[in-house]
mmCIF file of C-alpha atoms in Angstrom:
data_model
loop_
_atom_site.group_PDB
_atom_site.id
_atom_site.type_symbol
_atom_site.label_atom_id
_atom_site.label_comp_id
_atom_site.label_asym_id
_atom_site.label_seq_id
_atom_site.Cartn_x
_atom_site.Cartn_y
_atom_site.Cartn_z
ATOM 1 C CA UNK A 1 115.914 34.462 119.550
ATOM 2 C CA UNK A 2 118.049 33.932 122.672
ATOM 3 C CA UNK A 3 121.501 33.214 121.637
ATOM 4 C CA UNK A 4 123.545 30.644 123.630
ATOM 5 C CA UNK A 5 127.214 32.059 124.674
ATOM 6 C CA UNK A 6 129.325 28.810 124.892
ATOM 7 C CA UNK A 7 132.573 30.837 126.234
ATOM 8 C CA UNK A 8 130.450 32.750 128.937
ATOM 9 C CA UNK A 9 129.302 29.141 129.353
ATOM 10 C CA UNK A 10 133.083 27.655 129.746
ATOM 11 C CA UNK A 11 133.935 30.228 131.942
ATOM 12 C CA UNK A 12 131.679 29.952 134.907
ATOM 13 C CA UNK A 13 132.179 26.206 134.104
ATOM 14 C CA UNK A 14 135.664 26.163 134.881
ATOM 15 C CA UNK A 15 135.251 28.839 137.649
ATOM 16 C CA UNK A 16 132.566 26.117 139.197
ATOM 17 C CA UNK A 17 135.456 23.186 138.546
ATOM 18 C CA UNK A 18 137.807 25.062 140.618
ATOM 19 C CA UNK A 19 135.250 25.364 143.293
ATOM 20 C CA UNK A 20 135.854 22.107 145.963
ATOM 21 C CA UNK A 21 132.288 20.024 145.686
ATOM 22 C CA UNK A 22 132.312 16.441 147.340
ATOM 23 C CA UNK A 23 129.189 15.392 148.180
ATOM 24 C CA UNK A 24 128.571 16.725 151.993
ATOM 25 C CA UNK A 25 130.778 19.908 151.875
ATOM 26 C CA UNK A 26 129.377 21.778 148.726
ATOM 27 C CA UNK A 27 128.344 25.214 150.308
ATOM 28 C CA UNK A 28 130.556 27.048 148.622
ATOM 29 C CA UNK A 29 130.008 25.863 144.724
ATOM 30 C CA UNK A 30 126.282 26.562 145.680
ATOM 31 C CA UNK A 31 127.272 29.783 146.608
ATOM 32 C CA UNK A 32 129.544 30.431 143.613
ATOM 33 C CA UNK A 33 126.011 29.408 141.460
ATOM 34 C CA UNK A 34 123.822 31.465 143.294
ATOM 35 C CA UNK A 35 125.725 34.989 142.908
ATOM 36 C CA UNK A 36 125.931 33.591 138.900
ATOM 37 C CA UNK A 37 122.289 33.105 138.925
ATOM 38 C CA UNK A 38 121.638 36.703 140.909
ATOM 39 C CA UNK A 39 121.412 39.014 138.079
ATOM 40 C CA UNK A 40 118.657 37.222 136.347
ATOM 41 C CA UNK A 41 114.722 37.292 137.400
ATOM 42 C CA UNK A 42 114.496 34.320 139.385
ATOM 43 C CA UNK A 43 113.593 33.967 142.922
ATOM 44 C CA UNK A 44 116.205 32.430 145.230
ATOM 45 C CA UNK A 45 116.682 30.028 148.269
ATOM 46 C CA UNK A 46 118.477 26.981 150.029
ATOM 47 C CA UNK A 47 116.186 24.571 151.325
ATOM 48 C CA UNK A 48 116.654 22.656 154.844
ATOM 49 C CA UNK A 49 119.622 20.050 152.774
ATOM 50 C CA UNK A 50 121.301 23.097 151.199
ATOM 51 C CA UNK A 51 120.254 22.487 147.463
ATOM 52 C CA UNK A 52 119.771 26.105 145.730
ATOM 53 C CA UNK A 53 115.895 25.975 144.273
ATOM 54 C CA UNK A 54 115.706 29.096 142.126
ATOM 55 C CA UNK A 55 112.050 29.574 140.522
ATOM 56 C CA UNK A 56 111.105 31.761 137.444
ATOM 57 C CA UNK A 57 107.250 32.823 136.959
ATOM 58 C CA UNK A 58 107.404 32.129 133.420
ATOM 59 C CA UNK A 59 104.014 32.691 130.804
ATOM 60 C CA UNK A 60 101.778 30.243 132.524
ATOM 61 C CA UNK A 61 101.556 28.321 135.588
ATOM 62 C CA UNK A 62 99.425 25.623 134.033
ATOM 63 C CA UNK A 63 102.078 22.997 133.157
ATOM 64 C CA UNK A 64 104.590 24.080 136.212
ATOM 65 C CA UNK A 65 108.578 22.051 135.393
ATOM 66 C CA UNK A 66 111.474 21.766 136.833
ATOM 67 C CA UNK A 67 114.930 21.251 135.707
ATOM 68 C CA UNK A 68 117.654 19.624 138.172
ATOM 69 C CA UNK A 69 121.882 19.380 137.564
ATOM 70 C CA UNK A 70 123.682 18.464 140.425
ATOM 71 C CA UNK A 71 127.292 20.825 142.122
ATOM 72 C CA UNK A 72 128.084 17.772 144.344
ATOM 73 C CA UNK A 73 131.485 15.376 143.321
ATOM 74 C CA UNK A 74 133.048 12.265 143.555
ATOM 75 C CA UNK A 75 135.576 12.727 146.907
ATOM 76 C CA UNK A 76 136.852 11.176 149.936
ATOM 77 C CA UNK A 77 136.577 11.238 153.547
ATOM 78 C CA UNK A 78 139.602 10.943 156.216
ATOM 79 C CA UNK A 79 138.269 7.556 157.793
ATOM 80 C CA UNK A 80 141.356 6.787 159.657
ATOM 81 C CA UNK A 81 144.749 8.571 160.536
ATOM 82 C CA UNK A 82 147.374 6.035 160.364
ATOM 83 C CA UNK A 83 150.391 5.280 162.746
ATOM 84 C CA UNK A 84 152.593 6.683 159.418
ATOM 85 C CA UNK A 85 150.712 9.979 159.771
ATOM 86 C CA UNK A 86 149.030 9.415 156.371
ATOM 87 C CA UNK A 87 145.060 8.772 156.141
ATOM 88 C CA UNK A 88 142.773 5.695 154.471
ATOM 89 C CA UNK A 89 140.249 7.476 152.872
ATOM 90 C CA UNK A 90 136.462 5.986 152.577
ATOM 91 C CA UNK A 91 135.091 6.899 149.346
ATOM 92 C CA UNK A 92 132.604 9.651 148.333
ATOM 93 C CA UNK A 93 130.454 8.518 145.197
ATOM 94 C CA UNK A 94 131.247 5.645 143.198
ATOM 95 C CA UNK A 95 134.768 5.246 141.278
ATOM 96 C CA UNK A 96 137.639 2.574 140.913
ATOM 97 C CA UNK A 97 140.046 3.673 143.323
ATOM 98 C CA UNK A 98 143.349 3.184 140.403
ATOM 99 C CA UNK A 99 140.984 6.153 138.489
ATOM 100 C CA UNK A 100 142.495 8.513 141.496
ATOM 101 C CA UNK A 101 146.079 6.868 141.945
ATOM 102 C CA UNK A 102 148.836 9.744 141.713
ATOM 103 C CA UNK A 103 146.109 12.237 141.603
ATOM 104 C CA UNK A 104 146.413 15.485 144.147
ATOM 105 C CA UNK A 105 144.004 16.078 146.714
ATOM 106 C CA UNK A 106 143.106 18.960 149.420
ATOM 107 C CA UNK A 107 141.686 17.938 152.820
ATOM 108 C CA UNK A 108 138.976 20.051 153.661
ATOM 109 C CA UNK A 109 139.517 20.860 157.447
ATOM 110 C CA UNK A 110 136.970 22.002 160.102
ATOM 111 C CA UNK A 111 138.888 25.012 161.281
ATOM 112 C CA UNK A 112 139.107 26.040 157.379
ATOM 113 C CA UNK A 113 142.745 25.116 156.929
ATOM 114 C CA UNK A 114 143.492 23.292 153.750
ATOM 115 C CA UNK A 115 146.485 20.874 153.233
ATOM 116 C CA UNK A 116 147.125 19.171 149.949
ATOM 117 C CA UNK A 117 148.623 15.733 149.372
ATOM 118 C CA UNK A 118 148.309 13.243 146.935
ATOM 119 C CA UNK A 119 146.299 9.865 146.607
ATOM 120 C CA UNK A 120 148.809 6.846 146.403
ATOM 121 C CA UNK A 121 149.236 3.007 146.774
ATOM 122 C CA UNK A 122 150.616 2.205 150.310
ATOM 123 C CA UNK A 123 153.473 0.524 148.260
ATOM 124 C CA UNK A 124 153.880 3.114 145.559
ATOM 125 C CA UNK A 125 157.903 2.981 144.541
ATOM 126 C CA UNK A 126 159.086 0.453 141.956
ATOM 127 C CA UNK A 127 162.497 0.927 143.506
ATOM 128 C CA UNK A 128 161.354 -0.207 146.694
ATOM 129 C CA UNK A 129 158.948 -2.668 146.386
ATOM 130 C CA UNK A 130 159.955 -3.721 142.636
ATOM 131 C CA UNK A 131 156.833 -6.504 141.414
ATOM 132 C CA UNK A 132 154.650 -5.774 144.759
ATOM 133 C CA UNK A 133 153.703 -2.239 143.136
ATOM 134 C CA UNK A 134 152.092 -3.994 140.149
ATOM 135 C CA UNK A 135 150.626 -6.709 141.983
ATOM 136 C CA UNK A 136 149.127 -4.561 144.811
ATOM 137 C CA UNK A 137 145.218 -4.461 144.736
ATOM 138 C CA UNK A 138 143.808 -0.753 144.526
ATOM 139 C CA UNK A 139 141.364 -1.072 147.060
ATOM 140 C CA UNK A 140 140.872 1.289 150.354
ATOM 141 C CA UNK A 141 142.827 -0.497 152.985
ATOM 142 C CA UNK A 142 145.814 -0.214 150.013
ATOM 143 C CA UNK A 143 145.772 3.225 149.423
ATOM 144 C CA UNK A 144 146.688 6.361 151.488
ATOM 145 C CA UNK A 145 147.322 9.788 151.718
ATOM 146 C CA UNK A 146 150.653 11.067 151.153
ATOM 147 C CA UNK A 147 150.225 15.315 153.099
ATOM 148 C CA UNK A 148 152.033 17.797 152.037
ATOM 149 C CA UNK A 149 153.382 18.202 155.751
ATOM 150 C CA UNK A 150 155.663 16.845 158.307
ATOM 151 C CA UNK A 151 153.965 14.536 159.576
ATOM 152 C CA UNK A 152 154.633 10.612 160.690
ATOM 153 C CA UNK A 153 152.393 10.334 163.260
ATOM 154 C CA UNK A 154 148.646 10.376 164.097
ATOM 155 C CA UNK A 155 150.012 12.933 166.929
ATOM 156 C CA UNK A 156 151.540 15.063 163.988
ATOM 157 C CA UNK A 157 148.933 14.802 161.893
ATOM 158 C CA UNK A 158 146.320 15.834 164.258
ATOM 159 C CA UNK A 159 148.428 18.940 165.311
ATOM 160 C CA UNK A 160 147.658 20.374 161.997
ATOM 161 C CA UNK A 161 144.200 20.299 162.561
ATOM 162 C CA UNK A 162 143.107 16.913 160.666
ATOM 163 C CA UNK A 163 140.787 15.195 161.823
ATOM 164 C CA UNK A 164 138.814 11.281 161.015
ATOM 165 C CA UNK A 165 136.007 13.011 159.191
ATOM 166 C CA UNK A 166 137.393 16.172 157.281
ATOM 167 C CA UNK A 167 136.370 16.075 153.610
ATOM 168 C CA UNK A 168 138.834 15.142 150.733
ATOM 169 C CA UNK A 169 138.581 16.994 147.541
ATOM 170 C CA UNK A 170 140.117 15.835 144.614
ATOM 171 C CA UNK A 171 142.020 18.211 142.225
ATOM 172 C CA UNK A 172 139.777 19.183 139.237
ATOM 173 C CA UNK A 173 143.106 19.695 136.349
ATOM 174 C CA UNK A 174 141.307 22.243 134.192
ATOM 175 C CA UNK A 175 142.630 22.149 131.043
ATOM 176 C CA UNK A 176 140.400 24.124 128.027
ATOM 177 C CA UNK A 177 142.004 23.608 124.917
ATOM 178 C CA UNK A 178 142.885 25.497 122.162
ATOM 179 C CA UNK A 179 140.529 22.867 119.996
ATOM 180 C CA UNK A 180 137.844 23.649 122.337
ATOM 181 C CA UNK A 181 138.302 20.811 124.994
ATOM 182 C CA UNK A 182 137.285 20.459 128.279
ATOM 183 C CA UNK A 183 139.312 18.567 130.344
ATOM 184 C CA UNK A 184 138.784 18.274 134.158
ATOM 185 C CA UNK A 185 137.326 15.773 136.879
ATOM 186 C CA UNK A 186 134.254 16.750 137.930
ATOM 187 C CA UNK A 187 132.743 17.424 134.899
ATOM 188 C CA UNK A 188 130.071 15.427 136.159
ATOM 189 C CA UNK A 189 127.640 17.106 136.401
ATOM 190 C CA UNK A 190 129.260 20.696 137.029
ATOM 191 C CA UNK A 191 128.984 21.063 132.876
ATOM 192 C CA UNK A 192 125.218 20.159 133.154
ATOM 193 C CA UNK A 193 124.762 22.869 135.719
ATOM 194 C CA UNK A 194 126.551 25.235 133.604
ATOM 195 C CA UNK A 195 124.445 24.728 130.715
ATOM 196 C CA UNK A 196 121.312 24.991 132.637
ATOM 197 C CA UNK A 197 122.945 28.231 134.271
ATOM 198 C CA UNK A 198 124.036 29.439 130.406
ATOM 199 C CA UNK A 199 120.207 28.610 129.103
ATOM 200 C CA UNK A 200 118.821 30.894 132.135
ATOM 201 C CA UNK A 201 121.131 33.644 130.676
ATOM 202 C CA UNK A 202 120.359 33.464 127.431
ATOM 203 C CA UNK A 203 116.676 33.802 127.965
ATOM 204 C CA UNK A 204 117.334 36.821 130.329
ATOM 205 C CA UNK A 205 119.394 38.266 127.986
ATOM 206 C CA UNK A 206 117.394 38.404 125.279
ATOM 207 C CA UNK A 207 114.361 39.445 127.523
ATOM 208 C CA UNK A 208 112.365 36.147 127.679
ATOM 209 C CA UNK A 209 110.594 34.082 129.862
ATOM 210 C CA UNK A 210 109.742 30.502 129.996
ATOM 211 C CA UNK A 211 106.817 29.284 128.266
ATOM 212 C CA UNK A 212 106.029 27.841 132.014
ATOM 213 C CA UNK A 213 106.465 28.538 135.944
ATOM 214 C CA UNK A 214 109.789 26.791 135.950
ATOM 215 C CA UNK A 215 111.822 25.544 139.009
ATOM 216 C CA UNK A 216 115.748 25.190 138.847
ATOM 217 C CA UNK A 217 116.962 22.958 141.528
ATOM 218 C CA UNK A 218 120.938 22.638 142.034
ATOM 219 C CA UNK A 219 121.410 19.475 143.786
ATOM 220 C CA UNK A 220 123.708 18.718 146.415
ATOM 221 C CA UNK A 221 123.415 14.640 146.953
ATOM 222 C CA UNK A 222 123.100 13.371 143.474
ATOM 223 C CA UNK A 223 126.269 11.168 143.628
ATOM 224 C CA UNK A 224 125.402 9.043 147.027
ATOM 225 C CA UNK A 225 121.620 8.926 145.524
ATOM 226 C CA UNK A 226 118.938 10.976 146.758
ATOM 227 C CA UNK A 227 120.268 14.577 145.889
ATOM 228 C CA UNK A 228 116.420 15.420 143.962
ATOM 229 C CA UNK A 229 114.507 13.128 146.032
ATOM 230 C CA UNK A 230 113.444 16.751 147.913
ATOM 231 C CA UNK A 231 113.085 20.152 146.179
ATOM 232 C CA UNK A 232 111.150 19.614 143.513
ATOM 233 C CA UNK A 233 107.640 21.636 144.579
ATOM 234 C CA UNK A 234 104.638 19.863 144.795
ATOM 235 C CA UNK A 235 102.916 20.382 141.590
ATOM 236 C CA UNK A 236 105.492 20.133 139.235
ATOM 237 C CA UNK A 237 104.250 18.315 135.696
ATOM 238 C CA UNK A 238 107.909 17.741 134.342
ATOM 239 C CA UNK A 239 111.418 16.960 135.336
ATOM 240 C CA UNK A 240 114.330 17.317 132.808
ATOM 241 C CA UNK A 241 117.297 16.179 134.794
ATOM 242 C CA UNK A 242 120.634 17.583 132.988
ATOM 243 C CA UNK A 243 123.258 15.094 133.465
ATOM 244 C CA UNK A 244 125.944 14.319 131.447
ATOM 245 C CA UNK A 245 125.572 11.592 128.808
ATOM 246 C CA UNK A 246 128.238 8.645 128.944
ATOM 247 C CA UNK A 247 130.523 8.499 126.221
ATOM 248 C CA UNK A 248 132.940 5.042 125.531
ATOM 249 C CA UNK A 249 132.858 1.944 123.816
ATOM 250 C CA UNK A 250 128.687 0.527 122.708
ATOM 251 C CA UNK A 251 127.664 4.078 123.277
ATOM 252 C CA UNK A 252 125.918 6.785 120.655
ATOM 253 C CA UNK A 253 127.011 9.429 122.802
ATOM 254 C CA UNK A 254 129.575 11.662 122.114
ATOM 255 C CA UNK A 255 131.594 15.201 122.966
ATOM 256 C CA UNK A 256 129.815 17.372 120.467
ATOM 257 C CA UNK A 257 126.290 16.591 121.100
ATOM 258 C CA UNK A 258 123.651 16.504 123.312
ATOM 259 C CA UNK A 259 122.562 13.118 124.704
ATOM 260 C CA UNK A 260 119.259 12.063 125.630
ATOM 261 C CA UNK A 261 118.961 9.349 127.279
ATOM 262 C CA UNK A 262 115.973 6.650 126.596
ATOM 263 C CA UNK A 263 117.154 4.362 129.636
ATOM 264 C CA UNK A 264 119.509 3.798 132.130
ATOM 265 C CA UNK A 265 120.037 1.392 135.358
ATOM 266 C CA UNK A 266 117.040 2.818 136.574
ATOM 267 C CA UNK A 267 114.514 1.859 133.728
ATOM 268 C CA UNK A 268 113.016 3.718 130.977
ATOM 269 C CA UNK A 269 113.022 7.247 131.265
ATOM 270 C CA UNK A 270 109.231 8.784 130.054
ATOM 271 C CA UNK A 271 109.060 7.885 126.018
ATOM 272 C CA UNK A 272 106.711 11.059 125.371
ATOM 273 C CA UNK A 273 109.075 13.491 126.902
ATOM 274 C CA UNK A 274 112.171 12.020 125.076
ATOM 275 C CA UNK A 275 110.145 12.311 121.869
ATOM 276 C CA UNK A 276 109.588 15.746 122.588
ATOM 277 C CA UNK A 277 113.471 16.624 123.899
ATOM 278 C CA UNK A 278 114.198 14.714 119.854
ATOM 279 C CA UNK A 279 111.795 17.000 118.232
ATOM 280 C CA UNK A 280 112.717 20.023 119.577
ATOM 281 C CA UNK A 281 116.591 18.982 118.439
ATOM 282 C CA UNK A 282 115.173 18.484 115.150
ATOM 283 C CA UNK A 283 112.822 21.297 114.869
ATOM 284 C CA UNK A 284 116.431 23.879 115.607
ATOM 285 C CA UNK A 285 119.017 21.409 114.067
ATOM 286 C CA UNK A 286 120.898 20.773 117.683
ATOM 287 C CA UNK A 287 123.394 17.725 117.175
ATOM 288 C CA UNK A 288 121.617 15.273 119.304
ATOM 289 C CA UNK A 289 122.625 11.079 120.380
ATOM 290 C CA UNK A 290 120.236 9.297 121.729
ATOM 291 C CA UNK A 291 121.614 6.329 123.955
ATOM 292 C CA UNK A 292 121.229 4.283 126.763
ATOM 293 C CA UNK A 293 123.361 3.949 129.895
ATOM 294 C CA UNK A 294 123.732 0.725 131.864
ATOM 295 C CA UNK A 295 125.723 2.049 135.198
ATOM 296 C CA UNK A 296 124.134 5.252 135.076
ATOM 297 C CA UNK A 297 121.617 6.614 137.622
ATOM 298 C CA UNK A 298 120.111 10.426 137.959
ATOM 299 C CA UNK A 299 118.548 12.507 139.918
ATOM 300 C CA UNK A 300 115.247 11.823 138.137
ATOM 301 C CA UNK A 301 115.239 8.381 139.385
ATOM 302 C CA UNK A 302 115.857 10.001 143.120
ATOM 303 C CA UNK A 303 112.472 12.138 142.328
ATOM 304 C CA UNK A 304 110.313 9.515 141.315
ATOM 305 C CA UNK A 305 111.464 6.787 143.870
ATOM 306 C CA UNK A 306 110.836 9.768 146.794
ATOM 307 C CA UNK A 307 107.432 9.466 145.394
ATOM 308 C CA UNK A 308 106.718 12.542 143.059
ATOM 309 C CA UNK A 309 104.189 12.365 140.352
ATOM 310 C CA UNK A 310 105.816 13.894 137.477
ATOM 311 C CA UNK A 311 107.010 12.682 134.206
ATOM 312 C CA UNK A 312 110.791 12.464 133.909
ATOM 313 C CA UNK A 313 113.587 12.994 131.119
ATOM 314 C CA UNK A 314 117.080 13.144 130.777
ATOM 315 C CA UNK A 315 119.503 15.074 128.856
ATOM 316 C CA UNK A 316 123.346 16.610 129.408
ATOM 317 C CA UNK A 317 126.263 16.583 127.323
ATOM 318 C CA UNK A 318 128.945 14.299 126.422
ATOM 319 C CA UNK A 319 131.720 13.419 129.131
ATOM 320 C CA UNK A 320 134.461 10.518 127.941
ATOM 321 C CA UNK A 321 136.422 8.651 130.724
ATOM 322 C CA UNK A 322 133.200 9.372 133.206
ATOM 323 C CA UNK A 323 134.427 9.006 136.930
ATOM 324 C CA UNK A 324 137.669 9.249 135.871
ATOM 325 C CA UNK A 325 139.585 11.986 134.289
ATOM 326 C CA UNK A 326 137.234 13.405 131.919
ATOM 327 C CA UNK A 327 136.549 15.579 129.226
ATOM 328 C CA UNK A 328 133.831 17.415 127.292
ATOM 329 C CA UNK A 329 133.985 20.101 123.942
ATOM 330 C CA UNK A 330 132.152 23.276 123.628
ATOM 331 C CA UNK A 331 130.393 22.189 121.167
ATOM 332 C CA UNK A 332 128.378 19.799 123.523
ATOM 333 C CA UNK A 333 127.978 22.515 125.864
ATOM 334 C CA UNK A 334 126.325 24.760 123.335
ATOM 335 C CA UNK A 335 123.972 22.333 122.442
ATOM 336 C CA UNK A 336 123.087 20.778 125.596
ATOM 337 C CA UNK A 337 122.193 24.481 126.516
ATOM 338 C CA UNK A 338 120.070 24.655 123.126
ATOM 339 C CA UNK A 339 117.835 22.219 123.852
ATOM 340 C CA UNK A 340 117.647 24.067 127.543
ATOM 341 C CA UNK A 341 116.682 27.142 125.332
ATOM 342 C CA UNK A 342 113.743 25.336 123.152
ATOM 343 C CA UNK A 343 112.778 23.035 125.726
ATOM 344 C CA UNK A 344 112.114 26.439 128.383
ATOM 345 C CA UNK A 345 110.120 28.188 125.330
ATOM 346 C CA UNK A 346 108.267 25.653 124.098
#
């Protein structure tokens, strides 16, 4: 029985956290998956929007299924440099823009130079501004880049090769735990491709194949919306999209399960296939929450609103503080991964 290595797992997962990702700029954390993903027997290749699509013969070729996790992030983009020298950022993906106040940042420039800084309020000192601070809306045209650099000038800032369009990564803060934590940003989804990654090993390892022809798609545009709405083949029977699954107040979900999710903003994802994903939990005793997600959307829903004629389900595990700091436990990992396992041999 292939055995699922949670620390091999949590390595490559923090290796891919460190890895800049925002949506638009995320050659090189495909890269980094596609030398993890070399070793095994899979065949491998970018399509024309740079998703990775790595494909495994499998047994059979009668019930051909994919399985999609998406390597793009949450980010920023310079939008404007200001007469200070600092930049208003336009945001990448969806968050509340206090989740990123104080946090660091890197701007990704074209010539390859990277300068860091730090996302603030444009009134950010108590002991200037005293009440103003507090009162201060955190919306774009109130927030900034502080750089790393001297620079107080749009002049000065463009001499260091900046430029109104440059990507903005935001710092990941690994942190694993010694109680088995995983704290970062980004975990979303870069933990569901690591458990997809981790399930491919643990087949290969133990010298398996997939029950069918199987199709692995790393997504590159799940978090502006139509990352898997190309790159699933023609053909394919199934989708199971490996998210993560919410965790906070009204949900199931939690940090040492697997979710499956029976709905999100989306609609209903296919009732046979989550009974399935349940019984195959049940069947191998994986710790499994079933829940559903009201400001949630996947790259299954991208799929079928492109127009593919597949059934769809979702799984991943549990992230608290989604969009926001977040955090995850190995224990989630290894069963998210699990059900990867059962679900690819069954």
């Amino acid at each position: 029985m292939p055995q699922v290595d949670v620390d091999w797992i949590t390595d490559f997962l923090v290796g891919l956290l460190n890895t800049p990702s925002p949506t638009g700029d995320t050659s090189q954390a495909i890269q980094y998956v596609r030398e993890a993903l070399e070793p095994f027997p899979l065949t491998l290749e970018l399509n024309r929007k740079g998703a990775l699509v790595a494909t495994w013969e499998g047994q059979a070729a009668d019930n051909p299924r994919a399985l999609t996790a998406h390597v793009d992030t949450l980010g920023g983009m310079v939008q404007e440099i200001k007469e200070n020298g600092r930049l208003k950022l336009t945001q990448i993906g969806g968050y509340a823009w206090n989740s990123i106040e104080g946090e660091g940042c890197t701007v990704l420039t074209a010539d390859g130079t990277r300068w860091t800084g730090t996302v603030l309020p444009t009134k950010a000192s108590v002991h200037v501004y005293g009440q103003e601070v507090r009162d201060l809306e955190r919306k774009a045209e109130n927030m900034e880049v502080r750089l790393d650099a001297r620079t107080s000038s749009p002049e000065e800032t463009r001499a260091l090769g900046i430029e109104v369009g440059d990507f903005v990564a935001l710092d990941p803060r690994v942190q694993v735990t010694e109680t088995g934590f995983v704290r970062s940003r980004h975990l979303d989804d870069k933990a569901g491709v690591a458990v997809m990654v981790g399930a491919i090993k643990a087949l290969a390892d133990a010298g398996q194949a997939p029950s069918q022809h199987t199709t692995f798609h790393v997504s590159n545009y799940e978090e502006v919306g139509h990352g898997a709405a190309t790159g699933i083949p023609a053909g394919t029977s199934e989708l199971l999209t490996v998210d993560m699954a919410a965790v906070g107040e009204g949900q199931q979900s939690d940090e040492f399960s697997v979710g499956i999710c029976a709905k999100d903003s989306g609609g209903p994802y296919d009732l046979g296939f989550r009974r399935r994903l349940v019984a195959l939990c049940e069947r191998a005793g994986i710790p499994y929450r079933l829940d559903v997600y009201p400001h949630y959307g996947s790259d299954g829903e991208a799929a079928w609103r492109s127009g593919a004629d597949l059934i769809v389900g979702l799984i991943g595990p549990g992230v608290d503080a989604s969009h926001s700091y977040e955090r995850t436990h190995k224990e989630s990992l290894r069963a998210s991964a699990w059900l990867i396992v059962e679900y690819l041999l069954s």
